[in-house]
XYZ file of C-alpha atoms in Angstrom:
489
model
C 29.843 3.107 1.020
C 28.916 0.959 3.995
C 28.322 -2.583 2.785
C 27.609 -4.007 6.224
C 23.853 -4.118 5.772
C 21.338 -6.893 5.948
C 18.675 -5.576 3.552
C 19.110 -3.258 0.590
C 15.858 -1.705 -0.624
C 15.766 -0.253 -4.132
C 13.296 2.623 -4.300
C 12.379 5.382 -1.828
C 8.651 5.542 -2.523
C 6.049 4.787 0.146
C 6.530 1.019 -0.202
C 10.295 1.076 0.172
C 10.258 3.640 2.976
C 7.593 1.840 5.002
C 9.500 -1.429 4.620
C 12.686 0.313 5.746
C 10.838 1.626 8.795
C 9.549 -1.835 9.681
C 13.038 -3.297 9.387
C 14.556 -0.460 11.378
C 11.978 -0.964 14.110
C 13.073 -4.605 14.329
C 16.739 -3.634 14.586
C 17.643 -4.797 11.089
C 20.504 -2.968 9.385
C 18.865 -1.713 6.222
C 19.538 0.927 3.575
C 17.420 2.437 0.810
C 18.959 3.197 -2.582
C 17.078 5.785 -4.656
C 18.158 6.820 -8.160
C 16.690 10.341 -7.849
C 19.088 12.784 -6.153
C 16.368 14.507 -4.114
C 12.653 14.473 -3.411
C 10.676 15.936 -6.263
C 7.589 16.845 -4.246
C 5.425 15.321 -6.988
C 2.525 13.138 -5.945
C 0.790 10.627 -8.155
C -1.312 9.222 -5.314
C -3.474 11.395 -3.084
C -5.119 9.108 -0.562
C -4.807 6.552 2.191
C -7.570 3.955 2.387
C -8.983 2.832 5.778
C -6.785 -0.276 6.016
C -3.640 1.771 5.393
C -4.746 4.182 8.121
C -5.101 1.148 10.419
C -1.616 -0.013 9.464
C -0.095 3.338 10.416
C -2.178 3.503 13.584
C -1.010 0.012 14.537
C 2.519 1.417 14.881
C 1.418 4.753 16.356
C 2.354 6.637 13.172
C -1.067 7.788 11.988
C -1.357 11.005 14.027
C 1.702 12.720 12.479
C 0.542 11.646 9.018
C -2.916 13.114 9.643
C -1.225 16.365 10.653
C 0.068 16.574 7.074
C -3.219 15.625 5.403
C -5.557 17.879 3.459
C -8.954 16.360 4.162
C -10.929 13.306 5.236
C -13.418 11.971 2.725
C -16.114 9.735 4.295
C -16.598 7.750 1.123
C -14.758 5.764 -1.479
C -15.787 5.010 -5.013
C -15.970 2.207 -7.555
C -15.558 3.677 -11.048
C -16.890 6.950 -9.626
C -19.938 5.323 -7.975
C -20.002 6.388 -4.296
C -19.281 3.865 -1.539
C -20.378 4.638 2.015
C -17.417 3.908 4.279
C -19.481 4.364 7.452
C -20.608 0.758 6.959
C -17.064 -0.535 7.577
C -15.922 -2.010 10.891
C -13.034 0.380 11.350
C -12.146 3.379 13.463
C -11.175 5.160 10.239
C -14.223 5.018 7.932
C -12.838 7.530 5.478
C -10.162 8.175 2.916
C -7.324 10.358 4.137
C -6.648 12.981 1.482
C -2.884 13.432 1.488
C -0.348 13.812 -1.336
C 2.014 10.874 -1.699
C 4.993 13.213 -1.271
C 3.873 14.076 2.259
C 3.588 10.406 3.171
C 7.091 9.827 1.826
C 8.395 12.835 3.723
C 7.088 11.493 7.023
C 8.334 7.962 6.414
C 11.812 9.126 5.398
C 12.135 11.520 8.316
C 11.020 8.712 10.638
C 13.905 6.494 9.472
C 16.421 8.764 11.194
C 15.601 7.335 14.614
C 16.592 3.870 13.391
C 19.728 5.010 11.601
C 18.455 3.704 8.264
C 20.045 5.763 5.470
C 18.386 6.776 2.225
C 21.141 6.802 -0.386
C 19.915 9.306 -2.941
C 21.359 9.540 -6.406
C 22.276 5.834 -6.291
C 20.866 3.820 -9.180
C 20.957 0.031 -8.986
C 22.448 -1.228 -12.252
C 23.239 -4.897 -11.638
C 22.711 -7.639 -9.107
C 24.025 -11.094 -8.459
C 22.765 -13.425 -5.779
C 24.234 -16.551 -4.205
C 23.363 -18.816 -1.307
C 24.392 -16.239 1.297
C 23.254 -12.915 -0.089
C 23.048 -10.426 -2.932
C 25.751 -8.271 -4.476
C 24.424 -5.117 -6.121
C 26.139 -2.413 -8.132
C 25.026 1.155 -7.464
C 25.905 4.010 -9.805
C 26.260 7.474 -8.306
C 25.316 10.824 -9.872
C 28.876 11.301 -11.159
C 28.882 7.887 -12.834
C 31.098 6.191 -10.292
C 30.058 2.721 -9.184
C 30.069 1.112 -5.765
C 29.382 -2.416 -4.655
C 26.864 -3.198 -1.958
C 26.598 -6.587 -0.316
C 23.407 -7.479 1.568
C 21.738 -10.643 2.751
C 18.500 -9.682 0.972
C 17.475 -7.206 -1.708
C 13.952 -5.831 -2.095
C 12.876 -4.206 -5.345
C 10.416 -1.435 -4.546
C 11.510 0.564 -7.562
C 8.225 1.098 -9.382
C 6.351 -0.236 -12.360
C 9.433 -0.161 -14.606
C 11.445 -1.960 -11.945
C 15.109 -2.491 -12.724
C 15.253 -5.210 -10.073
C 12.423 -7.142 -11.708
C 14.030 -6.722 -15.120
C 17.431 -7.936 -13.904
C 15.814 -10.941 -12.263
C 13.988 -11.803 -15.464
C 10.788 -12.337 -13.507
C 7.814 -12.840 -15.866
C 5.395 -9.918 -15.700
C 2.276 -11.196 -17.459
C -0.800 -9.136 -18.147
C -1.716 -6.632 -20.812
C -0.549 -3.272 -22.063
C -2.589 -0.142 -21.564
C -5.583 0.463 -23.785
C -6.722 3.792 -22.337
C -4.417 6.792 -22.086
C -4.824 9.375 -19.313
C -2.773 12.078 -17.642
C -2.402 13.774 -14.286
C -1.250 17.349 -13.711
C -0.722 19.609 -10.729
C -1.692 23.047 -11.958
C -2.034 26.622 -10.774
C -5.380 28.218 -11.584
C -6.482 31.795 -11.650
C -9.091 32.543 -8.939
C -12.728 32.378 -9.951
C -14.176 35.789 -10.901
C -11.126 37.644 -9.634
C -11.557 36.342 -6.061
C -9.238 34.104 -4.077
C -9.303 30.348 -3.657
C -11.107 29.315 -0.525
C -8.871 27.227 1.782
C -11.971 25.215 2.619
C -12.740 24.247 -0.978
C -14.135 20.723 -0.566
C -12.922 17.525 -2.135
C -15.457 15.568 -4.099
C -15.511 12.079 -5.511
C -14.552 11.997 -9.207
C -17.298 12.040 -11.780
C -16.436 9.115 -14.036
C -19.712 8.970 -15.909
C -18.829 7.771 -19.425
C -18.554 10.645 -21.872
C -17.199 10.533 -25.457
C -15.485 13.855 -24.753
C -13.487 12.218 -21.971
C -12.942 12.436 -18.215
C -11.775 15.582 -16.432
C -12.004 16.498 -12.769
C -10.207 18.712 -10.246
C -9.142 18.280 -6.635
C -7.920 21.268 -4.592
C -4.445 20.866 -3.073
C -4.323 24.313 -1.464
C -2.452 27.534 -2.232
C -4.182 27.814 -5.605
C -2.871 24.433 -6.767
C -5.225 21.759 -8.079
C -4.827 18.179 -9.211
C -6.305 17.633 -12.664
C -7.100 14.138 -13.914
C -7.751 14.047 -17.639
C -8.516 11.357 -20.143
C -10.021 12.101 -23.526
C -9.358 11.713 -27.245
C -6.237 13.886 -26.971
C -4.543 11.379 -24.637
C -5.108 8.258 -26.751
C -2.226 6.724 -28.650
C 0.309 9.149 -27.173
C 3.669 7.835 -25.965
C 3.747 7.614 -22.162
C 6.954 9.620 -22.021
C 5.634 12.468 -24.180
C 5.171 15.721 -22.223
C 1.638 16.741 -21.303
C 0.969 19.993 -23.165
C -0.710 23.134 -21.864
C -3.283 22.798 -24.645
C -4.271 19.355 -23.358
C -4.700 20.793 -19.874
C -6.806 23.721 -21.125
C -9.035 21.393 -23.157
C -9.621 19.229 -20.080
C -10.260 22.273 -17.874
C -13.035 23.330 -20.204
C -14.737 19.978 -19.550
C -14.557 20.281 -15.758
C -17.829 21.107 -14.000
C -18.264 24.481 -12.354
C -17.274 27.976 -13.449
C -14.517 28.292 -16.087
C -10.991 28.294 -14.673
C -7.970 29.865 -16.371
C -4.642 28.041 -16.336
C -1.727 29.943 -14.840
C 0.951 27.246 -14.866
C 1.535 23.515 -14.962
C 3.771 22.527 -12.061
C 4.084 18.863 -12.964
C 2.351 16.429 -15.263
C 2.616 12.779 -16.208
C 0.864 10.240 -18.405
C -0.450 6.846 -17.359
C -2.521 4.030 -18.805
C -4.723 1.185 -17.624
C -1.945 -1.371 -18.185
C -2.452 -4.346 -15.879
C 0.402 -6.712 -15.029
C 1.570 -8.771 -12.073
C 4.868 -10.511 -11.361
C 4.520 -14.285 -11.427
C 6.646 -14.518 -8.302
C 7.203 -11.936 -5.588
C 10.387 -13.711 -4.476
C 13.354 -15.133 -6.374
C 15.860 -16.544 -3.901
C 17.080 -13.638 -1.794
C 15.473 -10.970 -3.965
C 11.885 -9.872 -3.348
C 9.489 -7.508 -5.115
C 6.955 -5.157 -3.534
C 4.638 -2.345 -4.582
C 4.508 -1.339 -8.235
C 7.574 -3.480 -8.939
C 5.299 -6.462 -8.279
C 2.064 -5.192 -9.837
C 0.755 -2.356 -11.991
C -2.858 -1.409 -12.623
C -5.087 1.540 -13.388
C -5.468 3.979 -10.466
C -9.219 3.257 -10.290
C -10.594 3.517 -6.773
C -7.363 4.924 -5.339
C -5.765 1.604 -4.335
C -2.210 1.640 -5.708
C -0.218 3.370 -2.961
C -2.206 1.432 -0.374
C -1.558 -1.945 -1.986
C 2.186 -1.287 -1.976
C 2.329 -0.073 1.618
C 0.419 -3.145 2.743
C 2.898 -5.334 0.827
C 5.638 -3.723 2.900
C 3.759 -4.229 6.157
C 3.300 -7.923 5.398
C 6.915 -8.427 4.358
C 8.786 -6.415 6.988
C 8.280 -8.560 10.086
C 8.774 -11.801 8.154
C 12.054 -10.628 6.695
C 13.236 -9.396 10.111
C 12.383 -12.723 11.764
C 14.239 -14.585 9.017
C 17.339 -12.457 9.483
C 17.264 -12.948 13.255
C 17.088 -16.720 12.885
C 13.710 -16.895 14.612
C 11.529 -17.570 11.615
C 9.925 -20.977 11.250
C 10.457 -22.821 7.995
C 8.522 -21.262 5.162
C 7.634 -17.992 6.901
C 9.164 -15.788 4.207
C 7.393 -17.804 1.511
C 4.044 -16.724 2.971
C 4.755 -13.203 1.683
C 4.106 -14.295 -1.902
C 1.388 -16.747 -0.876
C -0.578 -14.032 0.941
C 0.070 -10.917 -1.086
C -0.027 -12.252 -4.645
C -3.777 -13.095 -4.431
C -4.465 -9.673 -2.915
C -2.661 -7.996 -5.799
C -4.500 -10.137 -8.354
C -7.804 -9.109 -6.843
C -6.929 -5.414 -7.116
C -5.932 -5.898 -10.759
C -9.294 -7.545 -11.407
C -11.391 -4.844 -9.757
C -9.479 -1.998 -11.428
C -9.998 -3.631 -14.822
C -13.711 -3.856 -14.081
C -13.815 -0.206 -13.031
C -12.109 0.993 -16.183
C -14.646 -0.870 -18.330
C -17.415 1.000 -16.497
C -15.919 4.373 -17.488
C -16.045 3.660 -21.230
C -18.739 5.366 -23.328
C -19.937 2.000 -24.592
C -23.692 1.186 -24.593
C -23.149 -2.187 -22.924
C -20.880 -0.657 -20.266
C -23.543 1.991 -19.567
C -26.143 -0.732 -18.944
C -23.842 -2.509 -16.496
C -23.041 0.806 -14.791
C -26.756 1.534 -14.311
C -27.283 -1.930 -12.854
C -24.361 -1.548 -10.452
C -25.552 1.906 -9.407
C -28.829 0.338 -8.344
C -27.153 -2.609 -6.594
C -24.916 -0.332 -4.522
C -27.995 1.178 -2.882
C -28.391 -2.199 -1.116
C -26.500 -1.855 2.206
C -24.840 -5.274 2.071
C -23.691 -4.756 -1.525
C -22.249 -1.352 -0.588
C -20.477 -2.855 2.422
C -18.944 -5.688 0.382
C -17.599 -3.444 -2.369
C -16.516 -0.700 0.057
C -14.557 -3.224 2.143
C -12.813 -4.490 -0.981
C -11.697 -1.009 -2.068
C -10.825 0.013 1.505
C -8.748 -3.127 2.061
C -10.586 -4.107 5.238
C -11.892 -7.426 3.901
C -8.473 -9.031 3.355
C -8.311 -12.435 4.964
C -5.175 -14.536 4.813
C -5.222 -18.341 4.789
C -3.962 -19.837 8.031
C -3.052 -23.438 7.186
C -3.070 -25.960 9.966
C -5.090 -23.817 12.348
C -8.612 -24.639 13.535
C -11.445 -22.768 11.887
C -12.673 -19.628 13.610
C -14.584 -16.610 12.216
C -11.707 -14.271 13.120
C -8.862 -16.442 11.857
C -6.844 -14.737 9.128
C -8.767 -11.477 9.483
C -7.325 -8.204 10.692
C -7.653 -7.211 14.341
C -8.788 -3.576 14.103
C -7.860 -1.346 17.005
C -4.976 -3.522 18.245
C -1.846 -1.394 18.496
C 1.564 -3.011 18.144
C 4.010 -0.090 18.347
C 7.007 -2.343 18.948
C 6.399 -4.409 15.837
C 5.942 -7.598 17.861
C 3.096 -10.063 17.985
C 0.457 -9.995 20.712
C -1.615 -12.449 22.703
C -4.916 -10.923 23.738
C -5.845 -12.803 26.872
C -6.346 -12.436 30.625
C -3.197 -12.428 32.720
C -4.328 -15.479 34.706
C -5.346 -17.585 31.719
C -3.639 -20.824 30.773
C -2.672 -19.524 27.332
C -0.875 -16.559 28.884
C 1.350 -18.896 30.868
C 1.968 -21.035 27.783
C 2.953 -18.017 25.671
C 5.585 -16.840 28.165
C 8.147 -18.969 26.349
C 7.774 -16.589 23.385
C 7.942 -13.419 25.510
C 10.825 -12.055 23.443
C 8.574 -11.961 20.350
C 4.997 -11.786 21.636
C 3.515 -9.299 24.088
C 0.372 -9.833 26.115
C -2.519 -7.411 25.928
C -5.334 -7.481 28.473
C -8.581 -9.053 27.413
C -10.292 -5.670 27.645
C -8.052 -4.432 24.862
C -9.794 -6.797 22.478
C -13.022 -4.822 22.432
C -15.608 -6.730 20.434
C -13.050 -8.939 18.659
C -13.694 -12.158 20.576
C -16.167 -13.621 23.020
C -15.702 -14.066 26.746
C -13.368 -16.960 27.473
C -11.581 -16.670 24.135
C -8.079 -15.486 23.356
C -6.476 -14.172 20.164
C -2.957 -14.383 18.804
C -2.144 -11.456 16.505
C 0.802 -11.283 14.126
C 3.013 -8.162 13.985
C 1.074 -7.022 10.891
C -2.204 -7.018 12.841
C -3.790 -10.220 11.497
C -5.251 -12.924 13.743
C -3.248 -16.152 13.401
C -4.950 -18.103 16.193
C -8.233 -17.756 18.056
C -9.740 -20.121 20.539
C -10.584 -20.922 24.162
C -8.205 -19.342 26.644
C -7.350 -22.772 28.046
C -6.393 -24.335 24.683
C -2.640 -24.282 25.208
C -1.904 -27.051 22.689
C -3.317 -25.205 19.672
C -1.812 -21.927 20.846
C 1.678 -23.442 21.077
C 1.272 -24.836 17.570
C 0.304 -21.407 16.244
C 3.127 -19.681 18.114
C 5.658 -22.101 16.650
C 4.146 -21.810 13.173
C 4.343 -18.020 13.075
C 7.027 -17.058 15.621
C 9.449 -19.995 15.622
C 10.699 -22.187 18.431
C 10.252 -21.040 22.054
C 13.068 -19.776 24.200
C 12.900 -22.885 26.337
């Protein structure tokens, strides 16, 4: 195999594929190694949150993803309690209902234009790193082994990550206490009719019930996603097959008219285990997505958390490989994303508690239900689940209400940074020394982001890393050097 690559990514899920796309966009020679020989078409996740939609839109990739989606849902939920997304400051105040497999399909197909290969049927079995790079052993479907040498390795290989295991990275947290299952099933039509293609999606009903949780989502063509969690799923080994009897028992608990099971296409078990890697980087090996953190799927945040890891890491890794990164840039990946992951673990743990049929949990659930009718409380919780409230620390920069926050609506299709300022401003002239890494966008492109006479510097991942008067060239140069390296001249 070709060993002349700069980044080897283990895992062809959404996290690994989005990272590969970001690296390919930057001209980095990357490759993705995936142990499965072909796409399965199975989808654990079914949604994109508003911030993930913004991420894809930032690169101009959202429209083709929406073409593959099933629905838009103008609400999120916290333990099944509705959250009004119309209160969010985003152009995409909704969840995009789309199976994970369709997201992966788009991302993998998109890699072709960059020449980034996905090496299927290649399982990473060992790794060794030194001062200059990483040597990995990949085992093919026939058992033969090949050696791959790369400057960096990224483990995006899921919750049971081989890369994390080989590194010996501590993965503290707790094991699962609640067992659940997911199944894609074929149902007989109701009353001998046919499934309506317009059958609506609804938020899950997670009201605590001793009998357990069960709800359906239509995937089209008579296929539904069934989420089930009751007495039958407790204490069962995660690798045990989900039985038809379990599915039928859960179907009987679903609201609406009785539905008869025709076939189970795919099923899997999961728990509310909650763990996070102590470090997202060990030398030249990095972790992203489920390899870095696992949690209950409460609120539909998992796929989104991983894709946003990739979006944060991609441009930093590319800049490091091109020799343009300032000291410590790659270290900000862990510094920024580890707290975000910890926060998701915390809120998913809280959500799972609120689904238990415990008298104390029911009291808290009733209290929260009332609180979420307050617009500001709804907005705060909705922004947390949607990912639009993430704010990264920007050390050394002057305080500003936009600093560290995302810049919604700013498109960066080339994967470069951007200065949002008037052409004739002093900061525009000052930034010309970074013209190979930072584009200029007209002030009108800022919309409501900043006041008249202000300028913004936006990183390639769409976060504001400097904001100030459009004549403050000293602070701008400091920010440009801090995030984009030394100028050309």
